[in-house]
Amino acid sequence: MYVERHNLKTTNERLKFLSWLFDSGCCVLDTKELRKEYSGRGFSKSSLDYVRRSIDHYFGPKIKQTEAMVVGSAFHCLLLEPKKFNGRYCRMPEFDRRTKKGKEEYAEFLETVRDRQPLKSVDWVVIHNMVKSIRNHPRASELLNVDYGISEETVVWNDERTGVLMKGRIDWRNMMECCIVEVKSCMDADPLSVKRDIFSDKLRYYVQASIYVDGFNSVTDLPDWGFKFIFVEKSNPYGVCICDLDKMSI
């Protein structure tokens, strides 16, 4: 039975949780059975960010989903899984919830959304403009061509040096160019700002790149996967920048 790692305090509790540390795994989790089998197992880039700070951060309180995180997930869904978007998200009309009428209209609206996540109109417009900008960019749209790409894959493998079970979820795998593509939103998509983001000590995007390349080198018959970032600005003019990480960077 899967146990959440958050707020496990004692050493015994933590060691028990990490009993999967050297389990074997080498596959893409492309079935419900495999996703269930590896649920809660494997170190991802995000979990290693916590470990890098301290083991107490890794086992600390679960981070609450912020509005920015919700909007980011909606953007990725609209871009990479557009057929699922309307079933997951909806646009929220403007309500003046300072008034009784506004509160009542808001409550009625929430009853109609069911399991969908409401998005503010401003966020709805922004993510649609971001997606439009990427689709209008010749190279970005080429990298995300649905004819030879796969979105939102999760992969597990054992780290070659340590044997530790790893897990990663990628945005896109371009089969034609044998590369992994990650999409990132940013404030400035100029090359210098993008480079700072990739190699910043806070974001550590370069670590994500190396981990994902290791993963797909392990689980596929193609041992030389490349890695590319697509950066898109979160405000007008929604500039786009493509960054191809070389082997030295990875």
PDB file of C-alpha atoms in Angstrom:
ATOM      1  CA  MET A   1       0.000   0.000   0.000  1.00  0.00           C
ATOM      2  CA  TYR A   2       1.408   3.358  -1.049  1.00  0.00           C
ATOM      3  CA  VAL A   3       2.214   5.779   1.779  1.00  0.00           C
ATOM      4  CA  GLU A   4       2.764   9.511   1.260  1.00  0.00           C
ATOM      5  CA  ARG A   5       6.299  10.576   2.153  1.00  0.00           C
ATOM      6  CA  HIS A   6       5.229  13.935   3.499  1.00  0.00           C
ATOM      7  CA  ASN A   7       5.590  14.478   7.236  1.00  0.00           C
ATOM      8  CA  LEU A   8       7.271  11.130   7.943  1.00  0.00           C
ATOM      9  CA  LYS A   9       9.371  12.027  10.982  1.00  0.00           C
ATOM     10  CA  THR A  10      11.240   9.019  12.343  1.00  0.00           C
ATOM     11  CA  THR A  11      14.238   7.368  10.728  1.00  0.00           C
ATOM     12  CA  ASN A  12      12.431   4.020  10.637  1.00  0.00           C
ATOM     13  CA  GLU A  13       9.433   5.558   8.840  1.00  0.00           C
ATOM     14  CA  ARG A  14      11.679   7.175   6.279  1.00  0.00           C
ATOM     15  CA  LEU A  15      13.767   4.071   5.662  1.00  0.00           C
ATOM     16  CA  LYS A  16      10.614   2.022   5.229  1.00  0.00           C
ATOM     17  CA  PHE A  17       9.318   4.525   2.676  1.00  0.00           C
ATOM     18  CA  LEU A  18      12.609   4.335   0.757  1.00  0.00           C
ATOM     19  CA  SER A  19      12.516   0.539   0.555  1.00  0.00           C
ATOM     20  CA  TRP A  20      12.105   0.951  -3.230  1.00  0.00           C
ATOM     21  CA  LEU A  21      15.426   2.789  -3.580  1.00  0.00           C
ATOM     22  CA  PHE A  22      17.217   0.007  -5.500  1.00  0.00           C
ATOM     23  CA  ASP A  23      14.208  -1.693  -7.089  1.00  0.00           C
ATOM     24  CA  SER A  24      14.625  -2.584 -10.753  1.00  0.00           C
ATOM     25  CA  GLY A  25      12.814  -0.624 -13.428  1.00  0.00           C
ATOM     26  CA  CYS A  26      13.403   0.059 -17.111  1.00  0.00           C
ATOM     27  CA  CYS A  27      10.313   1.044 -19.084  1.00  0.00           C
ATOM     28  CA  VAL A  28       7.875   3.710 -20.183  1.00  0.00           C
ATOM     29  CA  LEU A  29       4.794   3.704 -17.943  1.00  0.00           C
ATOM     30  CA  ASP A  30       2.358   3.478 -20.818  1.00  0.00           C
ATOM     31  CA  THR A  31      -0.303   1.335 -19.149  1.00  0.00           C
ATOM     32  CA  LYS A  32      -2.520   1.795 -16.115  1.00  0.00           C
ATOM     33  CA  GLU A  33      -0.980  -1.314 -14.549  1.00  0.00           C
ATOM     34  CA  LEU A  34       2.581  -0.003 -14.877  1.00  0.00           C
ATOM     35  CA  ARG A  35       1.649   3.423 -13.521  1.00  0.00           C
ATOM     36  CA  LYS A  36       0.059   1.752 -10.507  1.00  0.00           C
ATOM     37  CA  GLU A  37       3.044  -0.577 -10.024  1.00  0.00           C
ATOM     38  CA  TYR A  38       5.535   2.310  -9.857  1.00  0.00           C
ATOM     39  CA  SER A  39       3.317   4.783  -8.022  1.00  0.00           C
ATOM     40  CA  GLY A  40       5.295   6.524  -5.300  1.00  0.00           C
ATOM     41  CA  ARG A  41       8.597   4.969  -6.383  1.00  0.00           C
ATOM     42  CA  GLY A  42      11.594   6.563  -8.038  1.00  0.00           C
ATOM     43  CA  PHE A  43      13.557   9.787  -7.613  1.00  0.00           C
ATOM     44  CA  SER A  44      12.487  12.545 -10.000  1.00  0.00           C
ATOM     45  CA  LYS A  45      14.236  15.814 -10.707  1.00  0.00           C
ATOM     46  CA  SER A  46      11.773  17.667  -8.472  1.00  0.00           C
ATOM     47  CA  SER A  47      12.233  15.234  -5.572  1.00  0.00           C
ATOM     48  CA  LEU A  48      16.010  15.495  -5.929  1.00  0.00           C
ATOM     49  CA  ASP A  49      15.678  19.280  -5.668  1.00  0.00           C
ATOM     50  CA  TYR A  50      14.257  18.686  -2.184  1.00  0.00           C
ATOM     51  CA  VAL A  51      16.952  16.144  -1.312  1.00  0.00           C
ATOM     52  CA  ARG A  52      19.608  18.628  -2.413  1.00  0.00           C
ATOM     53  CA  ARG A  53      18.357  21.058   0.234  1.00  0.00           C
ATOM     54  CA  SER A  54      18.059  18.385   2.933  1.00  0.00           C
ATOM     55  CA  ILE A  55      16.387  15.060   3.587  1.00  0.00           C
ATOM     56  CA  ASP A  56      14.008  16.932   5.924  1.00  0.00           C
ATOM     57  CA  HIS A  57      12.819  19.016   2.974  1.00  0.00           C
ATOM     58  CA  TYR A  58      12.167  15.837   0.984  1.00  0.00           C
ATOM     59  CA  PHE A  59      10.044  14.431   3.813  1.00  0.00           C
ATOM     60  CA  GLY A  60       8.560  17.816   4.699  1.00  0.00           C
ATOM     61  CA  PRO A  61       5.015  19.134   4.212  1.00  0.00           C
ATOM     62  CA  LYS A  62       3.432  18.729   0.807  1.00  0.00           C
ATOM     63  CA  ILE A  63       3.615  21.891  -1.257  1.00  0.00           C
ATOM     64  CA  LYS A  64       0.154  23.303  -1.918  1.00  0.00           C
ATOM     65  CA  GLN A  65      -0.721  23.893  -5.537  1.00  0.00           C
ATOM     66  CA  THR A  66      -0.566  27.608  -6.285  1.00  0.00           C
ATOM     67  CA  GLU A  67      -2.595  29.501  -8.865  1.00  0.00           C
ATOM     68  CA  ALA A  68       0.565  29.829 -10.996  1.00  0.00           C
ATOM     69  CA  MET A  69       1.012  26.051 -10.917  1.00  0.00           C
ATOM     70  CA  VAL A  70      -2.600  25.534 -12.031  1.00  0.00           C
ATOM     71  CA  VAL A  71      -2.148  27.944 -14.935  1.00  0.00           C
ATOM     72  CA  GLY A  72       1.129  26.256 -15.885  1.00  0.00           C
ATOM     73  CA  SER A  73      -0.546  22.850 -15.979  1.00  0.00           C
ATOM     74  CA  ALA A  74      -3.381  24.270 -18.086  1.00  0.00           C
ATOM     75  CA  PHE A  75      -0.889  25.733 -20.551  1.00  0.00           C
ATOM     76  CA  HIS A  76       0.903  22.405 -20.940  1.00  0.00           C
ATOM     77  CA  CYS A  77      -2.392  20.588 -21.406  1.00  0.00           C
ATOM     78  CA  LEU A  78      -3.581  23.035 -24.071  1.00  0.00           C
ATOM     79  CA  LEU A  79      -0.294  22.774 -25.948  1.00  0.00           C
ATOM     80  CA  LEU A  80       0.542  19.090 -25.595  1.00  0.00           C
ATOM     81  CA  GLU A  81      -2.820  17.383 -25.011  1.00  0.00           C
ATOM     82  CA  PRO A  82      -5.349  19.757 -26.610  1.00  0.00           C
ATOM     83  CA  LYS A  83      -8.060  17.107 -26.947  1.00  0.00           C
ATOM     84  CA  LYS A  84      -8.158  16.775 -23.154  1.00  0.00           C
ATOM     85  CA  PHE A  85      -8.177  20.500 -22.396  1.00  0.00           C
ATOM     86  CA  ASN A  86     -11.916  21.223 -22.450  1.00  0.00           C
ATOM     87  CA  GLY A  87     -12.591  18.224 -20.236  1.00  0.00           C
ATOM     88  CA  ARG A  88     -10.159  19.517 -17.604  1.00  0.00           C
ATOM     89  CA  TYR A  89     -10.489  23.299 -17.725  1.00  0.00           C
ATOM     90  CA  CYS A  90     -13.086  25.992 -18.324  1.00  0.00           C
ATOM     91  CA  ARG A  91     -13.108  29.769 -18.564  1.00  0.00           C
ATOM     92  CA  MET A  92     -14.524  31.568 -15.549  1.00  0.00           C
ATOM     93  CA  PRO A  93     -16.714  34.609 -16.223  1.00  0.00           C
ATOM     94  CA  GLU A  94     -16.116  37.837 -14.314  1.00  0.00           C
ATOM     95  CA  PHE A  95     -18.010  37.995 -11.001  1.00  0.00           C
ATOM     96  CA  ASP A  96     -18.198  40.828  -8.516  1.00  0.00           C
ATOM     97  CA  ARG A  97     -18.071  38.683  -5.413  1.00  0.00           C
ATOM     98  CA  ARG A  98     -18.313  41.745  -3.229  1.00  0.00           C
ATOM     99  CA  THR A  99     -22.042  41.788  -3.997  1.00  0.00           C
ATOM    100  CA  LYS A 100     -24.735  39.293  -3.075  1.00  0.00           C
ATOM    101  CA  LYS A 101     -25.641  38.790  -6.734  1.00  0.00           C
ATOM    102  CA  GLY A 102     -22.020  38.180  -7.674  1.00  0.00           C
ATOM    103  CA  LYS A 103     -21.611  35.622  -4.929  1.00  0.00           C
ATOM    104  CA  GLU A 104     -24.756  33.803  -6.039  1.00  0.00           C
ATOM    105  CA  GLU A 105     -23.666  33.775  -9.701  1.00  0.00           C
ATOM    106  CA  TYR A 106     -20.258  32.477  -8.708  1.00  0.00           C
ATOM    107  CA  ALA A 107     -21.801  29.665  -6.659  1.00  0.00           C
ATOM    108  CA  GLU A 108     -24.071  28.722  -9.568  1.00  0.00           C
ATOM    109  CA  PHE A 109     -21.099  28.688 -11.917  1.00  0.00           C
ATOM    110  CA  LEU A 110     -19.128  26.341  -9.656  1.00  0.00           C
ATOM    111  CA  GLU A 111     -22.009  23.869  -9.765  1.00  0.00           C
ATOM    112  CA  THR A 112     -21.745  23.687 -13.566  1.00  0.00           C
ATOM    113  CA  VAL A 113     -17.994  23.079 -13.866  1.00  0.00           C
ATOM    114  CA  ARG A 114     -18.084  19.591 -12.312  1.00  0.00           C
ATOM    115  CA  ASP A 115     -14.517  18.254 -12.223  1.00  0.00           C
ATOM    116  CA  ARG A 116     -13.094  20.953 -14.460  1.00  0.00           C
ATOM    117  CA  GLN A 117     -10.655  23.555 -13.143  1.00  0.00           C
ATOM    118  CA  PRO A 118     -11.917  27.130 -13.663  1.00  0.00           C
ATOM    119  CA  LEU A 119      -9.392  29.605 -15.068  1.00  0.00           C
ATOM    120  CA  LYS A 120      -9.596  33.371 -14.801  1.00  0.00           C
ATOM    121  CA  SER A 121     -10.260  35.117 -18.104  1.00  0.00           C
ATOM    122  CA  VAL A 122      -6.867  36.815 -18.048  1.00  0.00           C
ATOM    123  CA  ASP A 123      -5.087  33.479 -17.566  1.00  0.00           C
ATOM    124  CA  TRP A 124      -7.254  31.850 -20.237  1.00  0.00           C
ATOM    125  CA  VAL A 125      -6.231  34.517 -22.753  1.00  0.00           C
ATOM    126  CA  VAL A 126      -2.555  34.327 -21.807  1.00  0.00           C
ATOM    127  CA  ILE A 127      -2.171  30.568 -22.208  1.00  0.00           C
ATOM    128  CA  HIS A 128      -4.031  30.597 -25.533  1.00  0.00           C
ATOM    129  CA  ASN A 129      -1.717  33.351 -26.784  1.00  0.00           C
ATOM    130  CA  MET A 130       1.331  31.407 -25.585  1.00  0.00           C
ATOM    131  CA  VAL A 131       0.197  28.301 -27.449  1.00  0.00           C
ATOM    132  CA  LYS A 132      -0.601  30.346 -30.557  1.00  0.00           C
ATOM    133  CA  SER A 133       2.873  31.889 -30.483  1.00  0.00           C
ATOM    134  CA  ILE A 134       4.523  28.464 -30.274  1.00  0.00           C
ATOM    135  CA  ARG A 135       2.352  27.087 -33.076  1.00  0.00           C
ATOM    136  CA  ASN A 136       3.249  30.083 -35.257  1.00  0.00           C
ATOM    137  CA  HIS A 137       6.978  29.598 -34.636  1.00  0.00           C
ATOM    138  CA  PRO A 138       8.299  27.415 -37.497  1.00  0.00           C
ATOM    139  CA  ARG A 139      10.939  25.538 -35.501  1.00  0.00           C
ATOM    140  CA  ALA A 140       8.873  25.128 -32.335  1.00  0.00           C
ATOM    141  CA  SER A 141       5.873  23.814 -34.242  1.00  0.00           C
ATOM    142  CA  GLU A 142       8.168  21.453 -36.141  1.00  0.00           C
ATOM    143  CA  LEU A 143       9.551  20.018 -32.897  1.00  0.00           C
ATOM    144  CA  LEU A 144       6.026  19.480 -31.547  1.00  0.00           C
ATOM    145  CA  ASN A 145       4.618  17.978 -34.734  1.00  0.00           C
ATOM    146  CA  VAL A 146       2.036  15.375 -33.716  1.00  0.00           C
ATOM    147  CA  ASP A 147       2.897  13.184 -36.704  1.00  0.00           C
ATOM    148  CA  TYR A 148       6.153  12.076 -35.122  1.00  0.00           C
ATOM    149  CA  GLY A 149       5.885  12.984 -31.465  1.00  0.00           C
ATOM    150  CA  ILE A 150       4.606  11.562 -28.173  1.00  0.00           C
ATOM    151  CA  SER A 151       3.477  13.749 -25.263  1.00  0.00           C
ATOM    152  CA  GLU A 152       3.513  13.397 -21.490  1.00  0.00           C
ATOM    153  CA  GLU A 153       5.400  10.133 -21.051  1.00  0.00           C
ATOM    154  CA  THR A 154       6.630   8.838 -17.696  1.00  0.00           C
ATOM    155  CA  VAL A 155       9.707   6.636 -17.659  1.00  0.00           C
ATOM    156  CA  VAL A 156      11.491   4.661 -14.917  1.00  0.00           C
ATOM    157  CA  TRP A 157      15.037   3.342 -14.968  1.00  0.00           C
ATOM    158  CA  ASN A 158      18.012   2.600 -12.712  1.00  0.00           C
ATOM    159  CA  ASP A 159      20.804   5.138 -12.571  1.00  0.00           C
ATOM    160  CA  GLU A 160      23.850   3.572 -14.213  1.00  0.00           C
ATOM    161  CA  ARG A 161      26.331   4.706 -11.557  1.00  0.00           C
ATOM    162  CA  THR A 162      24.358   4.313  -8.316  1.00  0.00           C
ATOM    163  CA  GLY A 163      21.645   1.803  -9.200  1.00  0.00           C
ATOM    164  CA  VAL A 164      19.003   4.087  -7.690  1.00  0.00           C
ATOM    165  CA  LEU A 165      15.494   3.867  -9.187  1.00  0.00           C
ATOM    166  CA  MET A 166      14.737   7.041 -11.138  1.00  0.00           C
ATOM    167  CA  LYS A 167      11.543   8.456 -12.626  1.00  0.00           C
ATOM    168  CA  GLY A 168      10.886  11.265 -15.073  1.00  0.00           C
ATOM    169  CA  ARG A 169       7.874  12.731 -16.868  1.00  0.00           C
ATOM    170  CA  ILE A 170       8.694  14.501 -20.107  1.00  0.00           C
ATOM    171  CA  ASP A 171       6.685  17.015 -22.098  1.00  0.00           C
ATOM    172  CA  TRP A 172       7.407  15.662 -25.570  1.00  0.00           C
ATOM    173  CA  ARG A 173       9.506  13.044 -27.358  1.00  0.00           C
ATOM    174  CA  ASN A 174      10.302  13.820 -30.985  1.00  0.00           C
ATOM    175  CA  MET A 175      10.849  10.471 -32.669  1.00  0.00           C
ATOM    176  CA  MET A 176      12.027  11.902 -35.995  1.00  0.00           C
ATOM    177  CA  GLU A 177      14.870  13.942 -34.482  1.00  0.00           C
ATOM    178  CA  CYS A 178      15.512  11.580 -31.561  1.00  0.00           C
ATOM    179  CA  CYS A 179      15.231  14.321 -28.983  1.00  0.00           C
ATOM    180  CA  ILE A 180      13.314  15.174 -25.835  1.00  0.00           C
ATOM    181  CA  VAL A 181      11.546  18.540 -25.812  1.00  0.00           C
ATOM    182  CA  GLU A 182      10.633  20.471 -22.690  1.00  0.00           C
ATOM    183  CA  VAL A 183       8.438  23.573 -22.794  1.00  0.00           C
ATOM    184  CA  LYS A 184       9.074  26.335 -20.270  1.00  0.00           C
ATOM    185  CA  SER A 185       7.299  29.621 -19.671  1.00  0.00           C
ATOM    186  CA  CYS A 186       9.477  32.612 -18.835  1.00  0.00           C
ATOM    187  CA  MET A 187       9.490  36.375 -18.452  1.00  0.00           C
ATOM    188  CA  ASP A 188      12.131  36.978 -21.135  1.00  0.00           C
ATOM    189  CA  ALA A 189      12.868  34.635 -24.031  1.00  0.00           C
ATOM    190  CA  ASP A 190      16.060  36.308 -25.164  1.00  0.00           C
ATOM    191  CA  PRO A 191      19.050  33.899 -25.369  1.00  0.00           C
ATOM    192  CA  LEU A 192      20.937  35.386 -22.394  1.00  0.00           C
ATOM    193  CA  SER A 193      17.924  35.186 -20.050  1.00  0.00           C
ATOM    194  CA  VAL A 194      17.136  31.665 -21.223  1.00  0.00           C
ATOM    195  CA  LYS A 195      20.714  30.580 -20.543  1.00  0.00           C
ATOM    196  CA  ARG A 196      20.514  32.017 -17.030  1.00  0.00           C
ATOM    197  CA  ASP A 197      17.306  30.072 -16.367  1.00  0.00           C
ATOM    198  CA  ILE A 198      18.749  26.791 -17.643  1.00  0.00           C
ATOM    199  CA  PHE A 199      21.871  26.957 -15.501  1.00  0.00           C
ATOM    200  CA  SER A 200      20.442  28.790 -12.496  1.00  0.00           C
ATOM    201  CA  ASP A 201      21.035  27.237  -9.100  1.00  0.00           C
ATOM    202  CA  LYS A 202      17.340  27.617  -8.259  1.00  0.00           C
ATOM    203  CA  LEU A 203      15.652  26.193 -11.373  1.00  0.00           C
ATOM    204  CA  ARG A 204      18.348  23.655 -12.352  1.00  0.00           C
ATOM    205  CA  TYR A 205      16.826  22.978 -15.756  1.00  0.00           C
ATOM    206  CA  TYR A 206      20.144  21.509 -16.922  1.00  0.00           C
ATOM    207  CA  VAL A 207      19.746  18.763 -14.296  1.00  0.00           C
ATOM    208  CA  GLN A 208      16.324  17.942 -15.678  1.00  0.00           C
ATOM    209  CA  ALA A 209      17.839  17.630 -19.147  1.00  0.00           C
ATOM    210  CA  SER A 210      20.576  15.236 -18.053  1.00  0.00           C
ATOM    211  CA  ILE A 211      18.183  13.076 -16.050  1.00  0.00           C
ATOM    212  CA  TYR A 212      15.671  12.739 -18.897  1.00  0.00           C
ATOM    213  CA  VAL A 213      18.376  11.926 -21.437  1.00  0.00           C
ATOM    214  CA  ASP A 214      19.709   9.229 -19.099  1.00  0.00           C
ATOM    215  CA  GLY A 215      16.211   7.813 -18.781  1.00  0.00           C
ATOM    216  CA  PHE A 216      15.483   7.443 -22.466  1.00  0.00           C
ATOM    217  CA  ASN A 217      18.994   6.275 -23.234  1.00  0.00           C
ATOM    218  CA  SER A 218      18.268   3.466 -20.755  1.00  0.00           C
ATOM    219  CA  VAL A 219      14.790   2.389 -21.841  1.00  0.00           C
ATOM    220  CA  THR A 220      15.030   2.646 -25.645  1.00  0.00           C
ATOM    221  CA  ASP A 221      17.142   1.064 -28.345  1.00  0.00           C
ATOM    222  CA  LEU A 222      18.349   4.540 -29.344  1.00  0.00           C
ATOM    223  CA  PRO A 223      21.203   5.353 -26.939  1.00  0.00           C
ATOM    224  CA  ASP A 224      21.886   8.935 -27.993  1.00  0.00           C
ATOM    225  CA  TRP A 225      18.874  11.130 -27.237  1.00  0.00           C
ATOM    226  CA  GLY A 226      19.225  14.873 -27.588  1.00  0.00           C
ATOM    227  CA  PHE A 227      17.479  17.558 -25.566  1.00  0.00           C
ATOM    228  CA  LYS A 228      15.847  20.837 -26.556  1.00  0.00           C
ATOM    229  CA  PHE A 229      14.017  23.541 -24.620  1.00  0.00           C
ATOM    230  CA  ILE A 230      11.212  25.685 -25.988  1.00  0.00           C
ATOM    231  CA  PHE A 231      10.882  28.886 -23.952  1.00  0.00           C
ATOM    232  CA  VAL A 232       7.831  31.128 -24.377  1.00  0.00           C
ATOM    233  CA  GLU A 233       7.120  34.438 -22.707  1.00  0.00           C
ATOM    234  CA  LYS A 234       4.081  34.835 -20.461  1.00  0.00           C
ATOM    235  CA  SER A 235       3.193  38.285 -21.777  1.00  0.00           C
ATOM    236  CA  ASN A 236       2.891  40.142 -25.066  1.00  0.00           C
ATOM    237  CA  PRO A 237       4.538  39.627 -27.566  1.00  0.00           C
ATOM    238  CA  TYR A 238       4.903  36.044 -26.247  1.00  0.00           C
ATOM    239  CA  GLY A 239       8.392  35.616 -27.673  1.00  0.00           C
ATOM    240  CA  VAL A 240       9.737  32.111 -28.316  1.00  0.00           C
ATOM    241  CA  CYS A 241      13.298  30.856 -28.001  1.00  0.00           C
ATOM    242  CA  ILE A 242      14.615  27.379 -28.857  1.00  0.00           C
ATOM    243  CA  CYS A 243      17.635  26.113 -26.950  1.00  0.00           C
ATOM    244  CA  ASP A 244      19.462  22.970 -28.031  1.00  0.00           C
ATOM    245  CA  LEU A 245      21.573  21.615 -25.187  1.00  0.00           C
ATOM    246  CA  ASP A 246      24.873  20.143 -26.341  1.00  0.00           C
ATOM    247  CA  LYS A 247      26.450  17.063 -24.788  1.00  0.00           C
ATOM    248  CA  MET A 248      28.812  19.108 -22.633  1.00  0.00           C
ATOM    249  CA  SER A 249      25.876  20.995 -21.080  1.00  0.00           C
ATOM    250  CA  ILE A 250      24.029  17.748 -20.387  1.00  0.00           C
TER     251      ILE A 250
END
